[in-house]
Structures are given as structure tokens and as C-alpha cells.
Short mmCIF file of C-alpha atoms (C1' of nucleotides) in Angstrom, two decimals:
data_model
loop_
_atom_site.label_atom_id
_atom_site.label_comp_id
_atom_site.label_asym_id
_atom_site.label_seq_id
_atom_site.Cartn_x
_atom_site.Cartn_y
_atom_site.Cartn_z
CA MET T 1 0.04 -0.20 -0.03
CA THR T 2 2.88 2.61 0.78
CA ASP T 3 4.29 2.14 -2.48
CA LYS T 4 1.08 2.30 -4.13
CA ILE T 5 1.59 4.19 -7.55
CA GLN T 6 -1.14 6.49 -8.73
CA ALA T 7 -2.08 8.56 -11.51
CA ILE T 8 -0.40 12.21 -11.69
CA ARG T 9 -2.24 14.81 -9.59
CA GLY T 10 -4.62 16.34 -12.07
CA MET T 11 -4.23 13.66 -14.68
CA HIS T 12 -7.23 11.58 -14.94
CA ASP T 13 -7.99 8.17 -16.48
CA ILE T 14 -11.06 8.02 -18.60
CA LEU T 15 -12.78 4.96 -18.00
CA PRO T 16 -15.01 2.50 -20.01
CA GLN T 17 -18.06 3.77 -18.48
CA GLN T 18 -17.11 7.42 -19.81
CA THR T 19 -15.53 6.54 -23.18
CA PRO T 20 -18.69 5.93 -25.24
CA ARG T 21 -19.45 9.77 -24.42
CA TRP T 22 -16.16 10.70 -25.71
CA GLN T 23 -16.54 8.73 -28.78
CA LEU T 24 -19.89 10.25 -29.20
CA VAL T 25 -18.72 13.71 -29.14
CA GLU T 26 -15.46 12.86 -31.30
CA THR T 27 -17.74 11.56 -33.88
CA VAL T 28 -19.97 14.45 -34.02
CA LEU T 29 -17.15 17.03 -34.12
CA ARG T 30 -15.23 14.84 -36.99
CA LYS T 31 -18.57 14.92 -39.02
CA LEU T 32 -19.18 18.54 -38.49
CA MET T 33 -15.59 19.60 -39.19
CA ALA T 34 -15.92 17.79 -42.58
CA THR T 35 -19.23 19.26 -43.45
CA TYR T 36 -17.65 22.98 -43.02
CA GLY T 37 -14.66 21.75 -44.93
CA TYR T 38 -11.88 21.91 -42.16
CA ALA T 39 -9.11 19.33 -42.39
CA GLU T 40 -7.42 17.48 -39.70
CA ILE T 41 -4.00 18.01 -38.64
CA ARG T 42 -2.10 16.06 -36.17
CA LEU T 43 0.59 17.87 -34.21
CA PRO T 44 3.30 16.63 -31.90
CA ILE T 45 2.53 16.92 -28.01
CA VAL T 46 5.93 18.38 -27.35
CA GLU T 47 7.43 21.50 -28.74
CA ARG T 48 10.46 23.69 -28.29
CA THR T 49 9.72 25.87 -25.01
CA GLU T 50 10.71 28.82 -27.14
CA LEU T 51 7.73 28.75 -29.09
CA PHE T 52 5.37 28.75 -26.65
CA ARG T 53 7.48 31.58 -24.92
CA ARG T 54 7.16 33.85 -28.11
CA SER T 55 3.63 33.00 -28.56
CA ILE T 56 1.68 33.04 -25.76
CA GLY T 57 3.41 35.66 -24.01
CA GLU T 58 6.48 35.76 -21.61
CA VAL T 59 4.49 37.18 -18.88
CA THR T 60 1.40 35.25 -18.83
CA ASP T 61 0.80 32.77 -15.97
CA ILE T 62 0.88 29.82 -18.43
CA VAL T 63 4.34 30.68 -19.46
CA GLU T 64 5.55 31.91 -16.17
CA LYS T 65 4.41 29.05 -13.77
CA GLU T 66 2.47 26.49 -15.73
CA MET T 67 4.52 24.83 -18.30
CA TYR T 68 5.61 21.40 -18.13
CA THR T 69 9.08 22.00 -19.30
CA PHE T 70 12.10 19.84 -19.08
CA ASP T 71 15.59 19.25 -20.92
CA ASP T 72 16.09 16.97 -23.84
CA ARG T 73 19.24 14.60 -23.64
CA ASN T 74 20.85 17.07 -25.92
CA GLY T 75 20.02 19.96 -23.71
CA ASP T 76 17.41 21.65 -25.59
CA SER T 77 14.44 22.99 -23.28
CA LEU T 78 11.05 21.26 -24.27
CA THR T 79 7.65 21.57 -23.11
CA LEU T 80 4.79 19.53 -22.96
CA ARG T 81 1.85 21.82 -25.21
CA PRO T 82 -0.27 24.07 -22.85
CA GLU T 83 -2.49 24.94 -25.72
CA GLY T 84 -2.56 24.13 -29.58
CA THR T 85 -2.48 27.33 -31.35
CA ALA T 86 1.33 27.97 -31.37
CA GLY T 87 2.14 24.24 -32.69
CA CYS T 88 -0.18 24.45 -35.25
CA VAL T 89 1.08 27.75 -36.66
CA ARG T 90 4.61 26.51 -36.27
CA ALA T 91 3.82 23.36 -38.20
CA CYS T 92 2.15 25.45 -41.17
CA LEU T 93 5.17 27.94 -41.48
CA GLU T 94 7.36 24.80 -41.35
CA HIS T 95 5.52 23.36 -44.09
CA GLY T 96 4.77 26.36 -46.07
CA LEU T 97 1.20 26.15 -45.88
CA LEU T 98 0.58 30.02 -45.19
CA HIS T 99 2.08 31.18 -48.69
CA ASN T 100 -1.16 33.46 -49.73
CA GLN T 101 -3.20 30.26 -49.04
CA VAL T 102 -6.38 29.99 -47.13
CA HIS T 103 -6.62 27.01 -44.59
CA ARG T 104 -9.04 25.53 -42.36
CA LEU T 105 -7.65 23.28 -39.75
CA TRP T 106 -8.56 21.46 -36.78
CA TYR T 107 -7.18 19.20 -34.25
CA VAL T 108 -8.01 17.31 -30.88
CA GLY T 109 -5.77 16.16 -28.25
CA PRO T 110 -4.21 16.35 -24.84
CA MET T 111 -2.85 19.75 -23.28
CA PHE T 112 -1.04 20.27 -20.07
CA ARG T 113 -0.92 23.15 -17.39
CA HIS T 114 0.38 22.77 -13.98
CA GLU T 115 -2.38 24.27 -12.35
CA ARG T 116 -4.37 23.49 -9.06
CA PRO T 117 -6.75 20.94 -10.19
CA GLN T 118 -10.48 21.66 -9.63
CA LYS T 119 -13.58 20.67 -11.11
CA GLY T 120 -13.25 21.42 -15.03
CA ARG T 121 -9.72 22.41 -14.48
CA TYR T 122 -7.09 19.57 -15.06
CA ARG T 123 -3.15 19.19 -15.59
CA GLN T 124 -4.06 16.94 -18.80
CA PHE T 125 -6.94 17.95 -20.36
CA HIS T 126 -8.34 17.91 -23.95
CA GLN T 127 -9.06 20.44 -26.45
CA LEU T 128 -10.61 20.66 -29.79
CA GLY T 129 -8.77 23.40 -31.68
CA VAL T 130 -9.87 25.10 -34.89
CA GLU T 131 -7.91 27.30 -36.97
CA ALA T 132 -8.59 29.32 -40.18
CA TYR T 133 -5.67 31.17 -41.84
CA GLY T 134 -5.82 33.75 -44.66
CA MET T 135 -9.07 35.51 -44.00
CA PRO T 136 -9.65 38.78 -42.87
CA GLY T 137 -13.23 38.38 -41.63
CA PRO T 138 -15.34 39.03 -40.15
CA ASP T 139 -17.30 36.48 -42.35
CA ILE T 140 -14.87 33.58 -41.23
CA ASP T 141 -15.41 34.88 -37.82
CA ALA T 142 -19.00 34.31 -37.97
CA GLU T 143 -18.39 31.04 -39.76
CA LEU T 144 -16.26 29.72 -36.53
CA ILE T 145 -19.29 30.65 -34.26
CA LEU T 146 -21.82 29.30 -36.48
CA LEU T 147 -19.81 26.13 -36.24
CA THR T 148 -19.71 26.18 -32.81
CA ARG T 149 -23.61 26.55 -32.61
CA ARG T 150 -24.00 23.66 -34.55
CA ILE T 151 -21.85 21.63 -32.35
CA TRP T 152 -23.92 22.48 -29.27
CA ARG T 153 -27.30 21.69 -31.35
CA GLU T 154 -26.02 18.43 -32.46
CA LEU T 155 -25.37 17.29 -29.05
CA GLY T 156 -28.48 18.58 -27.51
CA ILE T 157 -26.91 21.15 -25.18
CA SER T 158 -27.68 24.57 -26.65
CA GLU T 159 -29.68 25.55 -23.85
CA ALA T 160 -26.63 25.36 -21.57
CA LEU T 161 -24.64 27.75 -23.27
CA GLU T 162 -24.23 31.68 -23.68
CA LEU T 163 -22.15 33.31 -26.06
CA GLN T 164 -20.21 36.58 -25.08
CA LEU T 165 -18.08 38.69 -27.78
CA ASN T 166 -15.46 41.60 -27.66
CA SER T 167 -13.12 43.22 -29.76
CA LEU T 168 -9.60 43.82 -28.41
CA GLY T 169 -8.93 46.02 -31.31
CA SER T 170 -5.59 46.07 -33.29
CA LEU T 171 -2.45 45.69 -31.41
CA ASP T 172 -1.74 49.34 -31.66
CA GLU T 173 -5.29 50.27 -30.45
CA ARG T 174 -4.84 47.51 -27.44
CA LEU T 175 -1.57 48.83 -26.36
CA ALA T 176 -2.82 52.70 -26.32
CA TYR T 177 -5.67 51.31 -23.95
CA ARG T 178 -3.32 49.69 -21.92
CA HIS T 179 -1.31 52.72 -21.37
CA HIS T 180 -4.26 54.66 -20.27
CA LEU T 181 -5.60 51.96 -18.16
CA VAL T 182 -2.27 51.45 -16.23
CA ASP T 183 -2.43 55.44 -15.79
CA TYR T 184 -5.99 55.15 -14.53
CA PHE T 185 -5.43 52.17 -12.06
CA GLY T 186 -1.96 53.72 -11.08
CA HIS T 187 -3.90 56.53 -9.32
CA TYR T 188 -5.69 54.00 -7.29
CA ARG T 189 -2.86 51.85 -6.59
CA GLU T 190 -3.23 52.02 -2.67
CA ARG T 191 -7.07 50.50 -3.25
CA LEU T 192 -6.10 47.71 -5.43
CA ASP T 193 -5.77 44.12 -3.96
CA GLU T 194 -2.62 42.42 -4.01
CA ASP T 195 -3.87 40.60 -7.35
CA SER T 196 -4.64 43.57 -9.06
CA ARG T 197 -1.53 45.42 -8.15
CA ARG T 198 0.41 42.57 -9.72
CA ARG T 199 -1.57 42.65 -12.81
CA LEU T 200 -0.85 46.08 -13.38
CA GLU T 201 2.39 45.15 -14.30
CA THR T 202 1.74 41.91 -16.48
CA ASN T 203 -1.55 42.02 -17.77
CA PRO T 204 -3.66 45.05 -16.66
CA LEU T 205 -6.76 44.45 -18.85
CA ARG T 206 -7.21 41.42 -16.25
CA ILE T 207 -8.13 43.81 -13.76
CA LEU T 208 -11.58 44.63 -15.36
CA ASP T 209 -12.30 41.03 -14.86
CA SER T 210 -11.51 41.13 -11.16
CA LYS T 211 -14.14 39.37 -8.72
CA HIS T 212 -12.82 41.84 -6.03
CA PRO T 213 -15.86 43.58 -4.52
CA ALA T 214 -13.94 46.77 -3.21
CA LEU T 215 -12.82 47.35 -6.77
CA HIS T 216 -15.98 47.41 -8.32
CA GLU T 217 -16.49 51.12 -8.30
CA ILE T 218 -12.89 51.73 -9.40
CA ILE T 219 -13.47 49.64 -12.38
CA GLU T 220 -16.60 51.16 -13.30
CA GLY T 221 -14.92 54.56 -13.74
CA ALA T 222 -12.13 52.84 -15.81
CA PRO T 223 -11.71 53.82 -19.49
CA VAL T 224 -13.30 51.64 -21.80
CA LEU T 225 -11.52 49.60 -24.63
CA LYS T 226 -14.34 50.36 -27.04
CA ASP T 227 -13.42 54.28 -27.15
CA PHE T 228 -10.14 53.28 -28.34
CA LEU T 229 -11.16 51.29 -31.30
CA GLY T 230 -10.39 52.94 -34.79
CA GLU T 231 -13.16 52.79 -37.52
CA GLN T 232 -11.72 49.50 -39.05
CA SER T 233 -11.87 47.82 -35.84
CA ASN T 234 -15.48 49.03 -35.34
CA SER T 235 -16.91 47.88 -38.55
CA HIS T 236 -15.12 44.56 -38.15
CA LEU T 237 -17.15 44.31 -35.00
CA GLN T 238 -20.10 45.89 -36.36
CA GLY T 239 -20.03 43.64 -39.26
CA LEU T 240 -19.65 40.33 -37.32
CA MET T 241 -22.41 41.30 -35.23
CA GLU T 242 -24.71 41.75 -38.11
CA MET T 243 -24.15 38.43 -39.21
CA LEU T 244 -24.80 37.05 -35.70
CA ASP T 245 -28.06 38.85 -35.98
CA ALA T 246 -28.81 37.57 -39.39
CA ALA T 247 -28.32 34.12 -38.19
CA GLY T 248 -30.32 34.28 -35.18
CA ILE T 249 -27.35 33.75 -32.75
CA CYS T 250 -27.98 35.63 -29.23
CA PHE T 251 -24.99 37.18 -27.93
CA ALA T 252 -23.78 39.63 -25.20
CA VAL T 253 -21.18 41.94 -25.93
CA ASN T 254 -19.03 41.72 -22.69
CA PRO T 255 -16.49 45.08 -22.78
CA ARG T 256 -14.68 43.23 -20.17
CA LEU T 257 -14.07 39.98 -21.87
CA VAL T 258 -10.21 39.72 -22.21
CA ARG T 259 -8.37 36.80 -23.50
CA GLY T 260 -5.59 35.52 -21.40
CA LEU T 261 -3.14 34.61 -24.28
CA ASP T 262 -1.22 37.91 -25.60
CA TYR T 263 -1.56 36.89 -29.42
CA TYR T 264 -5.24 37.55 -29.46
CA SER T 265 -6.55 40.59 -31.16
CA GLN T 266 -9.95 42.31 -32.80
CA THR T 267 -12.47 39.46 -32.30
CA VAL T 268 -12.66 37.44 -29.25
CA PHE T 269 -15.55 35.41 -28.09
CA GLU T 270 -16.39 32.91 -25.35
CA TRP T 271 -19.17 30.30 -24.72
CA VAL T 272 -19.98 29.84 -21.11
CA SER T 273 -21.98 27.65 -19.13
CA PRO T 274 -23.45 28.54 -15.72
CA ARG T 275 -23.80 25.22 -14.75
CA LEU T 276 -19.89 24.51 -14.43
CA GLY T 277 -19.16 26.53 -11.71
CA ALA T 278 -15.88 28.93 -11.72
CA GLN T 279 -14.57 26.86 -14.86
CA GLY T 280 -17.42 27.75 -17.03
CA THR T 281 -15.80 28.56 -20.44
CA VAL T 282 -16.36 25.95 -22.63
CA CYS T 283 -15.12 27.12 -25.84
CA ALA T 284 -13.23 30.30 -26.35
CA GLY T 285 -10.96 32.03 -29.01
CA GLY T 286 -10.40 34.92 -31.22
CA ARG T 287 -8.40 36.59 -34.00
CA TYR T 288 -4.52 36.55 -33.84
CA ASP T 289 -3.57 38.31 -36.84
CA GLY T 290 -0.19 38.99 -35.55
CA LEU T 291 1.26 35.73 -34.48
CA VAL T 292 2.15 34.21 -37.73
CA GLU T 293 4.32 37.28 -38.50
CA GLN T 294 5.65 37.16 -34.75
CA LEU T 295 6.93 33.62 -35.17
CA GLY T 296 8.69 34.29 -38.23
CA GLY T 297 6.45 34.18 -41.21
CA LYS T 298 4.61 36.80 -43.39
CA PRO T 299 1.80 38.80 -42.11
CA THR T 300 -1.40 36.42 -42.19
CA HIS T 301 -5.01 36.69 -40.83
CA ALA T 302 -5.99 34.09 -38.70
CA ILE T 303 -8.63 33.15 -36.09
CA GLY T 304 -9.25 30.00 -33.77
CA PHE T 305 -10.61 28.67 -30.94
CA ALA T 306 -10.32 26.00 -28.52
CA LEU T 307 -13.28 23.92 -26.86
CA GLY T 308 -12.48 22.03 -23.67
CA MET T 309 -13.72 18.62 -23.96
CA GLU T 310 -13.79 17.61 -20.62
CA ARG T 311 -16.19 20.74 -19.82
CA LEU T 312 -18.15 20.02 -22.90
CA ILE T 313 -18.70 16.05 -21.77
CA THR T 314 -19.50 17.44 -18.15
CA LEU T 315 -22.39 19.17 -19.79
CA LEU T 316 -23.18 16.14 -21.77
CA ASP T 317 -23.41 14.06 -18.56
CA GLU T 318 -26.19 16.34 -16.97
CA GLU T 319 -27.95 16.64 -20.46
CA THR T 320 -28.19 13.12 -22.17
CA GLU T 321 -28.58 9.39 -21.15
CA GLU T 322 -25.60 7.09 -21.47
CA ALA T 323 -25.42 5.25 -24.97
CA SER T 324 -24.06 1.99 -24.03
CA GLY T 325 -22.27 0.25 -26.75
CA ARG T 326 -24.28 -3.25 -26.50
CA ALA T 327 -22.87 -6.48 -28.05
CA HIS T 328 -25.25 -8.46 -30.39
CA CYS T 329 -24.39 -11.91 -29.04
CA TYR T 330 -23.17 -13.56 -25.87
CA MET T 331 -21.90 -17.10 -26.69
CA ILE T 332 -22.23 -19.76 -23.90
CA CYS T 333 -19.75 -22.31 -23.74
CA ALA T 334 -20.16 -25.31 -21.33
CA GLY T 335 -17.45 -27.80 -21.10
CA ALA T 336 -14.00 -28.19 -22.38
CA ARG T 337 -15.31 -29.41 -25.88
CA ALA T 338 -17.56 -26.48 -26.14
CA GLU T 339 -14.76 -24.01 -25.28
CA ARG T 340 -12.77 -25.27 -28.15
CA GLU T 341 -15.32 -25.31 -30.62
CA GLY T 342 -16.88 -22.22 -29.41
CA ALA T 343 -13.72 -20.13 -30.05
CA LEU T 344 -13.51 -21.44 -33.71
CA LEU T 345 -17.28 -21.00 -34.21
CA ALA T 346 -17.01 -17.31 -33.23
CA GLU T 347 -14.19 -16.52 -35.43
CA ARG T 348 -15.97 -18.17 -38.14
CA LEU T 349 -18.99 -15.65 -37.49
CA ARG T 350 -16.88 -12.51 -37.55
CA ASP T 351 -15.21 -13.80 -40.86
CA ALA T 352 -19.07 -13.88 -42.35
CA ILE T 353 -20.48 -11.19 -40.52
CA PRO T 354 -17.91 -8.15 -40.24
CA HIS T 355 -20.39 -5.73 -37.89
CA LEU T 356 -21.14 -8.79 -35.64
CA LYS T 357 -20.43 -7.81 -31.96
CA LEU T 358 -19.74 -10.87 -30.29
CA ILE T 359 -18.58 -12.01 -26.94
CA VAL T 360 -17.53 -15.38 -26.07
CA ASN T 361 -17.56 -16.24 -22.64
CA CYS T 362 -14.21 -16.98 -21.11
CA GLY T 363 -13.32 -18.19 -17.63
CA GLY T 364 -15.80 -21.11 -17.48
CA GLY T 365 -18.71 -21.18 -14.96
CA SER T 366 -22.01 -23.07 -14.74
CA PHE T 367 -24.90 -22.68 -17.16
CA LYS T 368 -26.36 -20.27 -14.91
CA SER T 369 -23.61 -18.10 -14.27
CA GLN T 370 -22.75 -17.80 -18.06
CA PHE T 371 -26.35 -16.80 -18.50
CA ARG T 372 -26.02 -14.17 -15.96
CA ARG T 373 -23.12 -12.58 -17.63
CA ALA T 374 -24.66 -12.67 -20.92
CA ASP T 375 -27.55 -10.73 -19.57
CA LYS T 376 -25.25 -8.09 -17.86
CA SER T 377 -23.36 -7.73 -21.19
CA ASN T 378 -26.51 -6.35 -22.38
CA ALA T 379 -26.20 -8.72 -25.44
CA ASP T 380 -29.42 -8.98 -27.40
CA TYR T 381 -28.91 -12.70 -27.84
CA ALA T 382 -27.37 -15.83 -25.99
CA LEU T 383 -25.55 -18.56 -28.28
CA ILE T 384 -25.69 -21.69 -26.42
CA LEU T 385 -22.94 -24.24 -27.00
CA GLY T 386 -22.84 -27.21 -24.64
CA ASP T 387 -22.12 -30.99 -25.16
CA ASP T 388 -25.47 -31.59 -26.93
CA GLU T 389 -24.92 -28.77 -29.28
CA VAL T 390 -21.27 -29.82 -29.97
CA SER T 391 -22.22 -33.34 -30.64
CA ASN T 392 -25.18 -32.16 -33.19
CA GLN T 393 -23.11 -29.38 -34.68
CA ALA T 394 -25.95 -27.19 -33.76
CA VAL T 395 -26.40 -23.72 -31.56
CA GLY T 396 -28.98 -22.78 -29.16
CA ILE T 397 -30.14 -19.47 -29.37
CA LYS T 398 -32.31 -17.53 -26.87
CA SER T 399 -33.41 -14.06 -27.05
CA LEU T 400 -32.36 -12.21 -23.83
CA ARG T 401 -34.55 -9.01 -24.38
CA ARG T 402 -37.85 -10.37 -26.04
CA ASP T 403 -40.13 -12.81 -25.23
CA GLU T 404 -39.31 -15.42 -28.26
CA ASP T 405 -39.02 -19.08 -27.85
CA GLN T 406 -35.55 -20.52 -27.78
CA VAL T 407 -34.26 -22.36 -30.89
CA VAL T 408 -31.66 -24.68 -32.02
CA VAL T 409 -30.09 -23.96 -35.31
CA ALA T 410 -27.58 -25.91 -37.17
CA GLN T 411 -24.26 -24.36 -37.15
CA ALA T 412 -24.12 -24.55 -40.99
CA GLU T 413 -27.31 -21.95 -41.02
CA LEU T 414 -26.17 -19.99 -38.04
CA VAL T 415 -24.86 -17.01 -40.43
CA SER T 416 -27.80 -16.74 -42.36
CA HIS T 417 -29.93 -17.08 -39.19
CA LEU T 418 -28.08 -14.49 -37.21
CA ARG T 419 -28.13 -12.10 -40.31
CA THR T 420 -31.95 -12.26 -40.42
CA VAL T 421 -32.58 -11.75 -36.66
CA LEU T 422 -30.00 -9.05 -36.18
CA THR T 423 -31.04 -7.12 -39.17
CA LEU T 424 -27.06 -7.09 -40.47
"C1'" G B 1 0.64 29.31 -6.05
"C1'" U B 2 -3.45 30.88 -1.86
"C1'" G B 3 -7.89 29.66 1.88
"C1'" G B 4 -11.65 26.54 3.23
"C1'" C B 5 -13.69 21.25 3.32
"C1'" U B 6 -13.23 15.97 2.85
"C1'" A B 7 -10.68 10.74 2.52
"C1'" U B 8 -14.19 4.11 5.95
"C1'" A B 9 -15.04 -2.46 0.85
"C1'" G B 10 -15.33 -2.12 -6.41
"C1'" C B 11 -19.39 2.03 -5.93
"C1'" U B 12 -22.45 4.84 -2.38
"C1'" C B 13 -22.73 5.39 2.96
"C1'" A B 14 -23.07 3.62 8.68
"C1'" A B 15 -20.11 3.12 13.37
"C1'" C B 16 -23.78 7.43 20.05
"C1'" U B 17 -19.53 11.76 23.70
"C1'" G B 18 -12.37 7.46 21.73
"C1'" G B 19 -14.22 1.46 24.05
"C1'" U B 20 -14.66 -5.91 22.12
"C1'" U B 21 -13.33 -9.86 16.05
"C1'" A B 22 -15.37 -1.84 11.60
"C1'" G B 23 -21.31 -2.84 9.47
"C1'" A B 24 -25.38 -2.08 5.49
"C1'" G B 25 -27.18 -1.66 0.35
"C1'" C B 26 -25.38 -1.99 -4.49
"C1'" G B 27 -21.91 -4.94 -7.27
"C1'" C B 28 -18.94 -9.41 -7.73
"C1'" U B 29 -18.66 -15.25 -6.85
"C1'" G B 30 -21.13 -19.72 -5.76
"C1'" G B 31 -25.70 -22.15 -4.54
"C1'" U B 32 -31.29 -23.24 -4.13
"C1'" U B 33 -32.39 -25.34 -10.11
"C1'" U B 34 -25.32 -31.25 -11.24
"C1'" G B 35 -28.28 -27.46 -19.11
"C1'" U B 36 -30.88 -21.64 -19.15
"C1'" G B 37 -30.25 -14.70 -17.26
"C1'" G B 38 -33.59 -11.13 -15.81
"C1'" U B 39 -37.67 -11.48 -10.03
"C1'" A B 40 -36.88 -14.33 -5.10
"C1'" C B 41 -33.99 -16.66 -1.11
"C1'" C B 42 -29.44 -18.52 0.90
"C1'" A B 43 -24.06 -18.41 1.54
"C1'" G B 44 -19.12 -16.51 0.45
"C1'" A B 45 -15.22 -13.48 -0.97
"C1'" G B 46 -13.60 -8.51 -0.45
"C1'" G B 47 -10.86 -3.51 4.81
"C1'" U B 48 -3.19 -2.20 7.49
"C1'" U B 49 -10.26 2.97 7.82
"C1'" G B 50 -5.54 7.13 1.82
"C1'" U B 51 -0.45 7.23 3.59
"C1'" G B 52 3.23 8.01 7.53
"C1'" G B 53 4.03 9.55 12.55
"C1'" G B 54 2.10 11.08 17.66
"C1'" U B 55 -1.33 11.51 22.24
"C1'" U B 56 -3.80 7.31 24.92
"C1'" C B 57 -4.53 1.56 28.79
"C1'" G B 58 -7.26 1.84 23.98
"C1'" A B 59 -8.04 5.86 17.68
"C1'" G B 60 -11.99 5.17 12.08
"C1'" C B 61 -12.80 9.25 15.64
"C1'" C B 62 -8.07 13.58 18.94
"C1'" C B 63 -3.08 16.12 17.04
"C1'" C B 64 1.07 16.93 13.61
"C1'" A B 65 2.82 15.80 8.64
"C1'" U B 66 1.90 13.96 3.77
"C1'" U B 67 -0.96 12.44 -0.87
"C1'" A B 68 -5.30 12.81 -3.47
"C1'" G B 69 -10.20 14.95 -4.45
"C1'" C B 70 -13.97 19.03 -3.91
"C1'" C B 71 -15.12 24.35 -3.46
"C1'" A B 72 -13.53 29.40 -3.82
"C1'" C B 73 -9.41 32.62 -5.05
"C1'" C B 74 -6.04 33.08 -9.18
"C1'" C B 75 -5.85 31.64 -14.13
"C1'" C B 76 -8.38 29.12 -18.28
"C1'" A B 77 -10.56 25.47 -22.31
#
RNA sequence: GUGGCUAUAGCUCAACUGGUUAGAGCGCUGGUUUGUGGUACCAGAGGUUGUGGGUUCGAGCCCCAUUAGCCACCCCA
């Protein structure tokens, strides 16, 4: 017991009871990505540390204290990816996908951040990432949001999610605003809490988001980003809102919506669920027109979002019944001869009926206990193989779910019989 | 990283203010029926009470440490 090995804190096993939900979500996502013309890209889980430092931002929490970083044997500093966009841009640059081209890409997989675990927040978690390159928007901005809405619809959780929207403006506009904000909050330095004083240096826009009650009044009087947006930024946002209106999407403009990663600009959005407690953001993203250039490419329009799979699946747990992947048949083999012949018969059935889901009893047991297992397996039919059946080259077939008579079928006719009753 | 709550069988939970061999339901295995599941009945297996120390005649219960989970902050998907 003392040397019991357990999973790393914040990294969880996804057990068989949960995997059908994951598969359902993955199937829906895969299908919808294809219908919008997005192509899958598969990326390494480890990248050079430098990539994340340069893209996410040196002073962000992620880079400062949340990355799993280690030295490779040759001395390179590597990092388990804390998010997907940086690696995606790196791959596109490396393979020349961004030379005046348009790309719609997606990926799923684990991300790693060393945070204090909590519901909806894990050290290894999974994201769907969607990225679109080469399009200035706001049409593509709207497309991504429409795509996410369709995901919620398809999964039956539309009611659980609310869309928030904001514009961070261009880099210049945001920098100008940032200066004014630092100025403003600087006057109230004494009244700021410790966190906010720190953020004054690192990410002053974050102060606007503070939940500290004493700051409410100060925040109310703070300069508003919207006033710093130029005509281009304003019309971009305006255009997006018009498209969302036309598509019947409800949203709230949240002037305090600020994304945590440095590379965002212009459109940012977030789908939030009030049911998930403090970690309510299920899906969030925005435009990052400057990042490609920042990583050594030509200036390239880009926008993307990330969707937290665990959070999405938590919502699903509350909304939907479990879809169990039940077997068609459970083969009961009583006696040594039946066990030998049963295994071979099962293989012949699998050859003949590729979609057949068939469980063969292993580990012996009385007829009674084997029937119990057959029932527990949720299979529709029990295939019964005992001494009598083996001697007669036959199989007993009993429905476990419907009130049908048990029949005995010659093994030679078993395939066609099963095809008929199972409609395969 | 900060603060608070929690940890007993595979799961959900009991065990009065510290007092005999830590119980129940579900699940699992076997049986009632030596070839028939689901309902019923009977029996069995399964615990160093998260881990390590301490206090005490005696600790599941009190104290300390540690690990993990939950909640909030922070952060974010």
C-alpha cells in the first residue's frame, strides 16, 4: 500500500463507462468539421519551449508558472504543449502552408498546464482546436461561431451555453488603451488588492475582470476599450454582429472579456455555461492576426478557438442518457469441448458478418453464471454451446430481451439465421 | 501558487461523547435448479479506515505531517 502508484495529480483516467460519451463527441466533431470543409492536422505534443514563450507571451501565467518544461538529452528545452495554436502555426510555417493560401484546420488532443486541479480544470486536459488562416473576416469569424453553435445543437446542449463577444482592437489600439488603463489604475494603487497590483504590471486588462468587490467602483470608472477602437476595428465588430443577428444567434457584448493569451486581437469570443461553476468557459477563441508574423512568417490573417472536451462532456453528462455500446450476441460455452469449438465458431461468424459484435464467454462457469454474464453484457441474444449442441453441430439461440422461443439452429445455418434476426 | 472542506469494501454510505473480532445496500462469486439470465431466497469473497508519525490503558474518531479529491481565489478550455 505504501508504494502504491497512482495517477499524476490532475491527470485522469477516462474509464470504460465514460468512453462512449467521448466517442460520441469525437464522432460529432469529426463529422461537423468535414461538413464545413475543415481538414484535420495532427501535431506533436512536445515542442521547443521557445515556441510557447514567443507566442503565448512571456508574462502570462501559462508561461511563467504552468508549463511542463524539461531538458531533452541534448540540452534543448522542451515543453508539453499548454495549448494548440502555437504548434499549429509552427507546423504551417514549417511546411509552407501559409503562402497566400487559405486553410481551415482542426485537431484534438491533450494539453498540459500545471495548475491547481479543480472541477473542469485538469493538468492534462483535452481540447478541440480549430484554426482558419488567410481570411481577414468578419465572415470567417462568423463561420467559426456558427460552427460552434452547430456543435451544441448536434449534442443537444444549446440551452446550457451563452455566447459573449468583444473586440480587442488592433495591437496598436490595445497598447494605447493599456497605457491609459495603467495610468488610471495607477492613481488608485493604494486601493487595489494584491492580485490587481501585480496585474498592473503583467496584464492590466485583467483587472477589469476582477471579482474583488472593493474594486467594483474603480472598475466602473475605468476607461473603456471600445473608445480606443478605430474605424476599422469598429466596423469589423459591427459586421460580425450583423451576421450573428442575421443567423439568429444570441450574444452579449462583454467589454470586459479579455483573453489570457497575448496573441489575440480584434474579435474574441467565449461560450460560457453557468452550470460549470467557476470553470464555466467551454469554448473560447479569437483572432490572432499578428502571431504568424511574430513567429517568423509573413503577416497572415488568422482566427481560431479551443474547446474544452472535459467541460463539454460534463455538460453532456447532465443533459443526455448514456449510450451503451451493447453486443449483439454472448456465446455461452459449457464444457471443454464447447470452449474449444466455441472460439473457432465465433471466428467463423466474425469472418462472415463483419459488423457482428460478439462476446465469447471465457473463464468457464456454470450455465447459470454464464447466462448471468450474458444478461449483464446487455447482449440481445445468447448463443448456447453445450455438449449436446457440439455433438449435433448445432447452436441454441435465446433472446435475452424479447419474449421469443429458444431455438436450435444447425451451425451451417447460423450465419444466415443471425443475419435475419439481427438485421445485419 | 493562496484559503476552506473532505478521505471507511469495486461503488454509495453507517459506526452514539475515543471502548470488544469496523457494518449495510448495490456490485462480484457460488448455490437453491449437477443445461438457462432478468425477480426471489441462501451463502461466500472483498478493509493495515488514503499514507506516515504522535497522544492514550485503548484511535476510524483527537493532534501533526504527507498524498489525493472537492469548493472558492488566481488562471483558463
